[in-house]
Amino acid sequence: MPTPPALTRRQVLRLSATLALAVAGGSTLAACGNDKSALTGNQTNVSDYDKIIAGGPVAEAAAVDGNAWAAKIKAAGTLKTGGSDAGPLFSMKDPSTGKITGFDAGLAQLLSRYITGKADGPIALSITTVDTRETLIQNGTVDTVFATYSITPARAKKVAFAGPYYRSGDAIMVKSDNTTITSVKDLDGKRIATQQGSTTADRIAKDAPGAKVSLFPDDAQCLAALKTGRVDAYVIDQGILISNASTDTTLKVVGEPFSDDYYGIGVTRDDPSAKEFVNAWLTAIEADGSWAKLWKATIGTVVAGDAPAPPKIGSVEGS
Amino acid sequence: MITVLQDNLGALWQGVLTTLAITALAFLSSVLLGTLVAVFRVSPIPPLRLVGAVYVEIFRNIPLLALLILVAYGLPEVGISLSLFTTAVLSLALVSAAFACETVRAGINGVPVGQAEAARALGLTFTQSLARVILPQALRTMVQPLVNIFIGVALGSSLAAAVSVGELTYQAQQVGNRTAEAMLLFGISALVYVVIALLGGGLGSVLERRLAVRR
């Protein structure tokens, strides 16, 4: 005998999203972010993506062998890299295939391809958090960190930054029915969510000093805070916000990006050849179009228009 | 390293105060609620005993982090939106009360049955014999297990950082991230937790000596 449904379909969906969050827990506990694509979606086109990696440039053998840092990675046959598996557009795991794709993940594979010459650009990913990035580079657990890693002078004292390889601009996301927030000035006096470890909080403090900023561990929790009304707005890189809004009509992105934030590739400071080599690789993929193609296949799936010009290498304090 | 500390002492101190506030409120609530549930569990009324048992089995077996996130983001879905500070205190208290309940119950069961029989023979009701005869004696054996629960609450409060409560771990993470000194800050916060736990243990020992029966 069928019983009448106690919950509407919508309620069930929302509840299961909440449970997925609960299961995922704080991503400070790393590696448990697989279920989050239920909330954020992952739109990277995988077959194009694999072609871009396979079509990436390969360094001349002499260049690799002549560089102590790169020669070690070539001998190991894989690039040990640090990053996320729960960062939409940049490094996100597809729970059905286990494959991690995104702009950061793709760049790590392109660097691996450049050094090892292998078509699939093998990487061994360690999940890093904002608490562990510097330490894992310093103690040699990872060769590189690709993790929407903002270049700051304080961090540059611990690790060397190759790049910058990407210019991020923070934008504002609110609920669709919100009409009071349209630009960064309107954030004054409002409750704002952003991700821990981003440099966004400092910028909001400057541009909207009356704003109350709460920092949450990852994208999924920031979204949950916004949707449940704990905060009035969510501020982070525009691409991430557009990606979120594209899968959820109850949210919208308002205004234009109001800041510049430059992402770098973290490598060891102990061996200057590391930064030198990664910068040479970055120059190569920017020149041959791989950088732009990867942008188009990842961030470009939600941000309209052609790939922007990459930022000038070494142009940021700390890089 | 020293300047990192000097520049951020305000934020860290704020974190320590918040941790102490969460710990104190959650511990006191959990002892009160735990005692109530324990009374349910030893009461002569079967439905109350069932309620007590179900409570313990639910809250003893949910990971604190899951409960925190459910209270923080799940309850607003059904119209109950608590502040994040309240969320932390409530979640910690609910979980710890389950453990406190079992501690209190073990304490009650540790009091010789003759005491309860004597109280009943004197004409005391269930509540009277519990409040005047059994619990005061049970408390003596419960002090050290309660210290364990206090320490569990103090250390468990660090999980509140995951839902953006500005306690010690959260502040240490923010400062660590801003200054790229995460390991230093985690080290410092670990030390502060050790001090809080030691103070709890010390208070427990004092209380234990005070309550000891002099024979």
XYZ file of C-alpha atoms in Angstrom:
534
model
C 0.000 0.000 0.000
C 1.709 3.213 -1.117
C 2.039 5.901 1.520
C 1.662 9.533 0.465
C 5.034 11.281 0.103
C 5.880 13.228 3.239
C 8.373 15.525 1.492
C 8.134 17.248 -1.859
C 10.755 16.374 -4.445
C 12.366 19.766 -3.927
C 12.624 19.234 -0.181
C 14.207 15.842 -0.734
C 16.760 17.372 -3.099
C 17.639 20.118 -0.654
C 17.874 17.644 2.187
C 20.147 15.342 0.228
C 22.351 18.304 -0.667
C 22.582 19.101 3.027
C 23.431 15.506 3.824
C 26.081 15.469 1.114
C 27.571 18.483 2.834
C 27.443 16.749 6.165
C 29.150 13.711 4.735
C 31.776 15.832 3.062
C 32.347 17.634 6.313
C 34.828 20.446 6.535
C 37.245 20.137 3.690
C 39.940 21.025 6.180
C 39.802 17.273 6.602
C 40.828 17.160 2.959
C 40.078 14.440 0.473
C 36.417 14.106 1.328
C 35.033 16.591 -1.153
C 33.757 14.162 -3.759
C 30.080 14.714 -3.175
C 30.233 18.441 -3.679
C 29.686 18.372 -7.404
C 26.076 17.725 -6.470
C 26.040 21.335 -5.319
C 28.308 23.044 -7.782
C 28.447 21.011 -10.970
C 31.527 20.426 -13.044
C 31.277 21.394 -16.638
C 34.744 20.714 -17.928
C 34.627 18.954 -21.287
C 36.836 15.941 -20.661
C 37.762 14.736 -24.174
C 38.810 18.234 -25.355
C 40.652 18.542 -22.123
C 42.685 15.351 -22.609
C 43.597 16.493 -26.139
C 44.930 19.784 -24.787
C 47.184 17.934 -22.320
C 48.422 15.522 -25.001
C 49.032 18.446 -27.373
C 51.066 20.404 -24.848
C 54.714 21.203 -25.516
C 57.571 18.947 -24.384
C 60.880 20.393 -23.215
C 64.108 19.482 -25.006
C 65.887 16.659 -23.213
C 68.924 18.843 -22.660
C 66.843 21.520 -20.959
C 65.390 18.987 -18.498
C 68.657 17.159 -17.847
C 70.441 20.469 -17.354
C 67.998 21.512 -14.636
C 68.490 19.656 -11.345
C 64.887 20.137 -10.209
C 63.273 18.996 -13.483
C 65.706 16.089 -13.957
C 64.597 14.624 -10.627
C 60.931 14.781 -11.654
C 61.694 13.212 -15.029
C 63.509 10.357 -13.293
C 60.508 9.833 -10.992
C 58.212 9.766 -14.037
C 55.456 11.756 -12.360
C 54.962 15.253 -10.983
C 54.131 15.403 -7.295
C 51.720 18.285 -7.046
C 49.533 19.806 -4.375
C 46.018 21.089 -4.957
C 42.336 20.647 -4.286
C 39.709 18.179 -5.464
C 36.784 20.397 -4.520
C 37.488 23.624 -6.384
C 35.015 24.225 -9.209
C 36.626 25.185 -12.554
C 40.145 24.964 -11.118
C 40.529 21.494 -9.639
C 37.453 19.389 -9.138
C 36.960 15.672 -8.876
C 34.208 14.020 -10.885
C 32.737 11.548 -8.378
C 31.611 9.123 -11.092
C 35.013 8.762 -12.786
C 37.394 9.900 -10.034
C 39.099 12.149 -12.595
C 40.250 15.564 -11.427
C 39.958 18.330 -13.985
C 40.119 22.101 -14.049
C 42.456 24.948 -14.919
C 44.897 24.277 -12.075
C 44.769 20.488 -12.489
C 45.284 20.828 -16.255
C 48.261 23.131 -15.822
C 49.869 20.619 -13.459
C 49.399 17.930 -16.118
C 50.822 20.203 -18.822
C 53.891 20.796 -16.655
C 54.225 17.045 -16.132
C 53.928 16.505 -19.893
C 56.566 19.188 -20.491
C 59.038 17.458 -18.186
C 58.283 13.752 -18.632
C 57.192 13.844 -22.291
C 54.277 11.481 -21.504
C 51.031 12.264 -23.354
C 48.761 11.944 -20.311
C 50.875 14.265 -18.135
C 50.920 12.022 -15.039
C 50.562 13.755 -11.687
C 50.408 12.488 -8.126
C 48.037 14.867 -6.376
C 48.292 15.550 -2.658
C 45.312 17.416 -1.295
C 46.552 20.642 0.235
C 44.727 23.160 2.368
C 45.579 26.763 3.062
C 47.220 25.543 6.272
C 49.567 23.085 4.623
C 50.671 24.493 1.267
C 53.900 26.162 2.370
C 54.897 23.279 4.638
C 54.369 20.591 1.978
C 56.547 22.531 -0.485
C 59.219 23.204 2.141
C 59.517 19.581 3.229
C 59.492 18.226 -0.306
C 56.209 16.297 -0.143
C 55.186 18.031 -3.373
C 57.212 19.484 -6.245
C 54.646 22.150 -7.087
C 51.405 23.612 -5.770
C 48.663 24.596 -8.209
C 45.835 25.666 -5.937
C 44.404 29.107 -6.772
C 47.426 30.135 -4.746
C 47.476 33.919 -4.389
C 50.951 35.412 -4.450
C 51.593 37.431 -1.281
C 54.855 38.831 0.127
C 54.394 36.863 3.386
C 54.069 33.553 1.504
C 56.957 34.469 -0.809
C 59.262 34.355 2.226
C 58.479 30.629 2.606
C 58.155 29.442 -0.979
C 59.085 30.679 -4.444
C 56.282 31.673 -6.803
C 56.556 30.989 -10.522
C 54.104 32.984 -12.603
C 51.664 34.641 -12.046
C 49.695 32.412 -14.412
C 46.182 33.754 -13.823
C 44.542 37.025 -12.854
C 41.490 36.463 -10.710
C 38.893 39.101 -10.048
C 36.541 38.880 -7.094
C 32.854 39.290 -7.833
C 29.720 39.222 -5.685
C 27.030 36.552 -5.545
C 23.642 37.074 -3.899
C 20.267 35.356 -3.879
C 18.231 36.066 -7.012
C 15.651 38.094 -5.109
C 18.243 40.403 -3.534
C 18.114 43.907 -5.014
C 19.997 45.820 -2.324
C 23.507 44.619 -3.247
C 24.727 45.596 -6.705
C 28.354 46.611 -6.139
C 31.164 46.322 -3.623
C 30.061 49.551 -1.859
C 26.752 47.932 -0.934
C 28.625 45.294 1.073
C 29.226 47.791 3.896
C 27.317 46.623 6.964
C 26.360 43.325 5.319
C 27.341 39.776 6.248
C 29.727 38.321 3.688
C 31.000 34.789 3.166
C 34.278 33.963 1.513
C 36.679 31.049 1.506
C 39.377 30.607 4.096
C 42.804 31.210 2.685
C 41.718 33.497 -0.080
C 43.040 37.047 0.070
C 39.478 38.230 -0.517
C 38.795 38.958 3.156
C 41.554 41.570 3.305
C 40.218 43.262 0.188
C 36.657 43.439 1.514
C 38.003 44.935 4.743
C 39.568 47.689 2.618
C 36.708 48.362 0.181
C 33.763 47.861 2.558
C 35.154 48.315 6.090
C 31.739 47.852 7.747
C 31.197 44.405 6.251
C 31.100 41.388 8.567
C 33.193 38.714 6.883
C 32.837 35.019 7.772
C 35.336 32.562 6.362
C 34.227 29.054 5.462
C 36.465 26.146 4.466
C 35.307 25.724 0.867
C 32.959 26.674 -1.934
C 30.192 24.267 -0.881
C 29.963 25.709 2.631
C 30.026 29.321 1.408
C 27.110 28.447 -0.877
C 25.238 26.746 1.962
C 25.757 29.834 4.143
C 24.385 32.090 1.394
C 21.417 29.885 0.556
C 20.382 29.421 4.189
C 20.550 33.174 4.799
C 23.497 33.120 7.194
C 25.193 35.685 4.965
C 23.913 38.269 2.498
C 26.575 37.764 -0.160
C 29.387 35.450 -1.209
C 32.528 37.019 -2.630
C 35.159 35.048 -4.544
C 36.680 34.693 -8.016
C 34.091 35.589 -10.681
C 34.568 32.339 -12.604
C 33.704 30.223 -9.563
C 30.595 32.320 -8.873
C 29.396 32.161 -12.486
C 29.866 28.401 -12.403
C 27.753 28.179 -9.253
C 25.025 30.445 -10.621
C 24.872 28.458 -13.867
C 23.647 25.382 -11.976
C 21.405 27.173 -9.493
C 18.775 29.680 -10.533
C 18.160 30.886 -6.970
C 21.529 32.659 -7.082
C 22.956 35.439 -9.247
C 26.273 37.218 -9.759
C 26.105 41.019 -9.552
C 28.478 43.752 -10.757
C 31.861 43.464 -12.370
C 34.983 42.028 -10.680
C 36.289 44.662 -8.280
C 39.773 43.382 -7.526
C 42.910 41.806 -8.943
C 44.335 38.705 -7.375
C 47.266 36.928 -8.993
C 47.731 33.174 -8.717
C 51.240 31.699 -8.745
C 52.754 28.227 -8.827
C 54.394 27.433 -5.517
C 57.802 25.734 -5.697
C 60.711 25.340 -3.324
C 62.921 28.324 -2.507
C 65.918 26.092 -1.807
C 66.570 25.359 -5.468
C 66.328 28.472 -7.693
C 66.327 26.238 -10.778
C 62.752 25.177 -9.907
C 61.168 28.606 -10.373
C 63.318 29.284 -13.418
C 62.180 26.051 -15.064
C 58.485 26.508 -14.288
C 58.589 30.052 -15.653
C 60.206 28.776 -18.865
C 57.399 26.194 -19.175
C 54.751 28.831 -18.530
C 56.259 30.995 -21.292
C 56.136 27.989 -23.633
C 52.460 27.113 -23.011
C 51.422 30.755 -23.229
C 53.279 31.104 -26.562
C 51.942 27.927 -28.216
C 48.316 28.496 -27.227
C 47.950 25.630 -24.708
C 47.270 28.108 -21.899
C 44.426 29.758 -23.845
C 42.971 26.387 -24.934
C 42.971 25.107 -21.367
C 41.326 28.343 -20.166
C 38.645 27.909 -22.829
C 38.008 24.267 -21.825
C 37.685 25.063 -18.107
C 37.016 28.637 -16.983
C 35.852 29.511 -20.514
C 32.901 27.116 -20.169
C 31.216 29.613 -17.858
C 32.956 32.946 -18.548
C 31.962 34.343 -21.943
C 34.424 35.574 -24.544
C 37.936 34.678 -25.608
C 40.707 33.723 -23.213
C 42.247 36.829 -21.649
C 45.927 37.675 -22.080
C 47.819 35.867 -19.303
C 49.442 38.155 -16.725
C 53.106 39.038 -17.289
C 55.438 36.562 -15.578
C 57.217 38.117 -12.617
C 54.939 41.172 -12.597
C 53.641 40.707 -9.036
C 55.471 41.421 -5.788
C 56.629 38.042 -4.501
C 56.795 36.348 -7.915
C 58.073 34.884 14.620
C 57.796 37.125 17.666
C 56.333 39.928 15.540
C 53.760 37.551 14.066
C 52.565 36.919 17.619
C 52.692 40.556 18.700
C 50.776 41.777 15.656
C 48.018 39.204 16.050
C 47.737 38.878 19.803
C 44.325 40.573 19.797
C 42.806 38.114 17.341
C 44.319 35.109 19.118
C 43.173 36.306 22.546
C 39.683 36.804 21.147
C 39.895 33.209 19.947
C 40.953 31.944 23.380
C 38.047 33.774 25.043
C 35.578 32.351 22.532
C 36.954 28.838 23.054
C 36.630 29.248 26.836
C 33.068 30.552 26.471
C 32.012 27.687 24.196
C 33.696 25.133 26.466
C 32.178 26.482 29.689
C 28.648 26.835 28.303
C 28.686 23.490 26.494
C 30.191 21.615 29.460
C 27.729 23.015 32.023
C 24.778 22.370 29.705
C 25.973 18.857 28.987
C 26.313 18.007 32.691
C 22.811 19.343 33.435
C 21.227 17.694 30.401
C 23.254 14.526 30.932
C 22.107 14.276 34.556
C 18.490 14.739 33.467
C 18.808 12.001 30.843
C 20.532 9.734 33.396
C 17.625 10.258 35.796
C 15.330 9.252 32.912
C 17.406 6.130 32.367
C 17.219 4.983 36.013
C 13.638 6.107 36.568
C 10.918 3.533 37.276
C 8.867 4.780 34.284
C 9.570 2.672 31.128
C 8.745 5.387 28.508
C 11.219 7.764 30.202
C 13.855 5.039 30.244
C 13.298 4.519 26.517
C 13.625 8.267 25.785
C 16.882 8.352 27.724
C 18.290 5.308 25.943
C 17.328 6.617 22.496
C 18.882 10.003 23.263
C 22.180 8.448 24.278
C 22.341 6.104 21.293
C 21.636 8.935 18.853
C 23.977 11.614 20.141
C 26.783 9.333 21.261
C 27.042 7.960 17.744
C 26.925 11.056 15.507
C 30.278 12.594 14.578
C 30.435 16.085 16.055
C 31.454 17.604 12.722
C 28.425 16.132 10.975
C 26.140 17.410 13.724
C 27.697 20.898 13.527
C 27.088 21.089 9.794
C 23.561 19.701 10.077
C 22.666 22.267 12.751
C 24.389 25.079 10.856
C 22.952 24.399 7.378
C 20.261 21.753 7.808
C 18.107 23.394 10.485
C 17.713 26.678 8.529
C 16.063 24.563 5.803
C 13.241 23.859 8.220
C 13.123 27.436 9.481
C 15.377 27.203 12.548
C 18.355 29.498 12.131
C 20.656 29.727 15.154
C 23.757 31.889 15.373
C 26.965 30.008 14.590
C 28.152 30.435 18.193
C 24.900 28.920 19.478
C 25.253 26.177 16.876
C 28.656 25.260 18.290
C 27.521 25.319 21.940
C 24.350 23.355 21.179
C 26.061 20.658 19.102
C 28.840 20.157 21.624
C 26.359 20.070 24.520
C 24.081 17.551 22.779
C 26.930 15.147 22.053
C 28.665 15.544 25.416
C 25.403 15.166 27.326
C 25.140 11.617 25.963
C 28.539 10.812 27.451
C 27.796 12.748 30.660
C 24.567 10.762 31.013
C 26.430 7.463 30.983
C 28.955 8.813 33.494
C 26.190 9.914 35.844
C 24.362 6.615 35.381
C 27.508 4.651 36.180
C 27.967 6.857 39.259
C 24.400 6.200 40.383
C 24.783 2.456 39.840
C 28.015 2.580 41.831
C 26.208 3.678 44.980
C 25.414 0.541 47.056
C 21.805 -0.544 46.610
C 21.367 -0.474 50.412
C 21.448 3.326 50.273
C 18.417 3.447 47.975
C 16.623 0.833 50.091
C 17.349 2.786 53.277
C 16.071 6.006 51.665
C 12.899 4.260 50.585
C 12.473 2.749 54.055
C 12.650 6.277 55.475
C 9.752 7.241 53.228
C 11.680 9.355 50.677
C 10.201 9.548 47.183
C 12.206 8.535 44.071
C 13.188 12.161 43.403
C 14.068 12.856 47.024
C 16.222 9.778 47.424
C 17.976 10.551 44.151
C 18.635 14.217 44.961
C 19.488 13.857 48.662
C 21.020 10.419 48.982
C 22.189 8.861 45.728
C 23.506 11.742 43.556
C 25.648 13.397 46.269
C 27.434 10.088 46.819
C 27.611 9.313 43.098
C 29.261 12.668 42.390
C 32.435 11.561 44.189
C 33.140 8.761 41.752
C 32.085 10.873 38.771
C 34.679 13.636 39.123
C 37.441 12.121 37.013
C 35.140 10.838 34.234
C 33.587 14.326 34.136
C 37.072 15.806 33.728
C 37.441 13.567 30.683
C 34.205 14.961 29.314
C 35.374 18.530 30.007
C 38.565 17.874 28.057
C 36.545 16.315 25.251
C 34.395 19.439 25.077
C 37.397 21.794 25.120
C 39.188 19.922 22.341
C 35.979 19.259 20.409
C 35.247 22.987 20.332
C 38.046 23.291 17.761
C 35.705 21.720 15.199
C 33.562 24.848 15.415
C 36.202 26.466 13.194
C 34.724 24.423 10.345
C 31.488 26.407 10.583
C 33.234 29.768 10.866
C 32.986 30.318 14.630
C 35.807 32.665 15.637
C 37.335 30.411 18.288
C 41.008 29.614 18.838
C 41.549 27.205 15.942
C 39.728 29.511 13.520
C 41.762 32.539 14.573
C 44.994 30.537 14.448
C 44.128 29.395 10.917
C 43.373 32.950 9.795
C 46.549 34.379 11.301
C 48.569 31.437 9.997
C 47.210 31.953 6.534
C 47.756 35.711 6.506
C 51.329 35.407 7.753
C 52.181 32.069 6.036
C 53.116 30.681 9.490
C 50.425 27.981 9.728
C 52.570 25.408 11.563
C 53.700 27.948 14.168
C 50.108 28.976 14.827
C 48.889 25.366 15.048
C 51.693 24.741 17.552
C 50.631 27.693 19.652
C 46.962 26.760 19.588
C 47.873 23.175 20.566
C 49.737 24.552 23.596
C 46.746 26.666 24.625
C 44.464 23.610 24.408
C 46.896 21.674 26.587
C 46.789 24.472 29.175
C 42.981 24.558 29.144
C 42.830 20.772 29.545
C 45.393 20.822 32.366
C 43.433 23.518 34.197
C 40.306 21.382 33.879
C 42.182 18.376 35.242
C 43.579 20.455 38.125
C 40.142 21.720 39.090
C 38.895 18.153 38.996
C 41.581 16.987 41.416
C 40.788 19.813 43.834
C 37.094 18.964 43.662
C 37.845 15.277 44.193
C 39.812 16.014 47.384
C 37.056 18.288 48.676
C 34.427 15.617 48.111
C 36.458 12.760 49.556
C 34.945 11.082 52.590
C 37.233 11.350 55.581
C 37.229 8.099 57.407
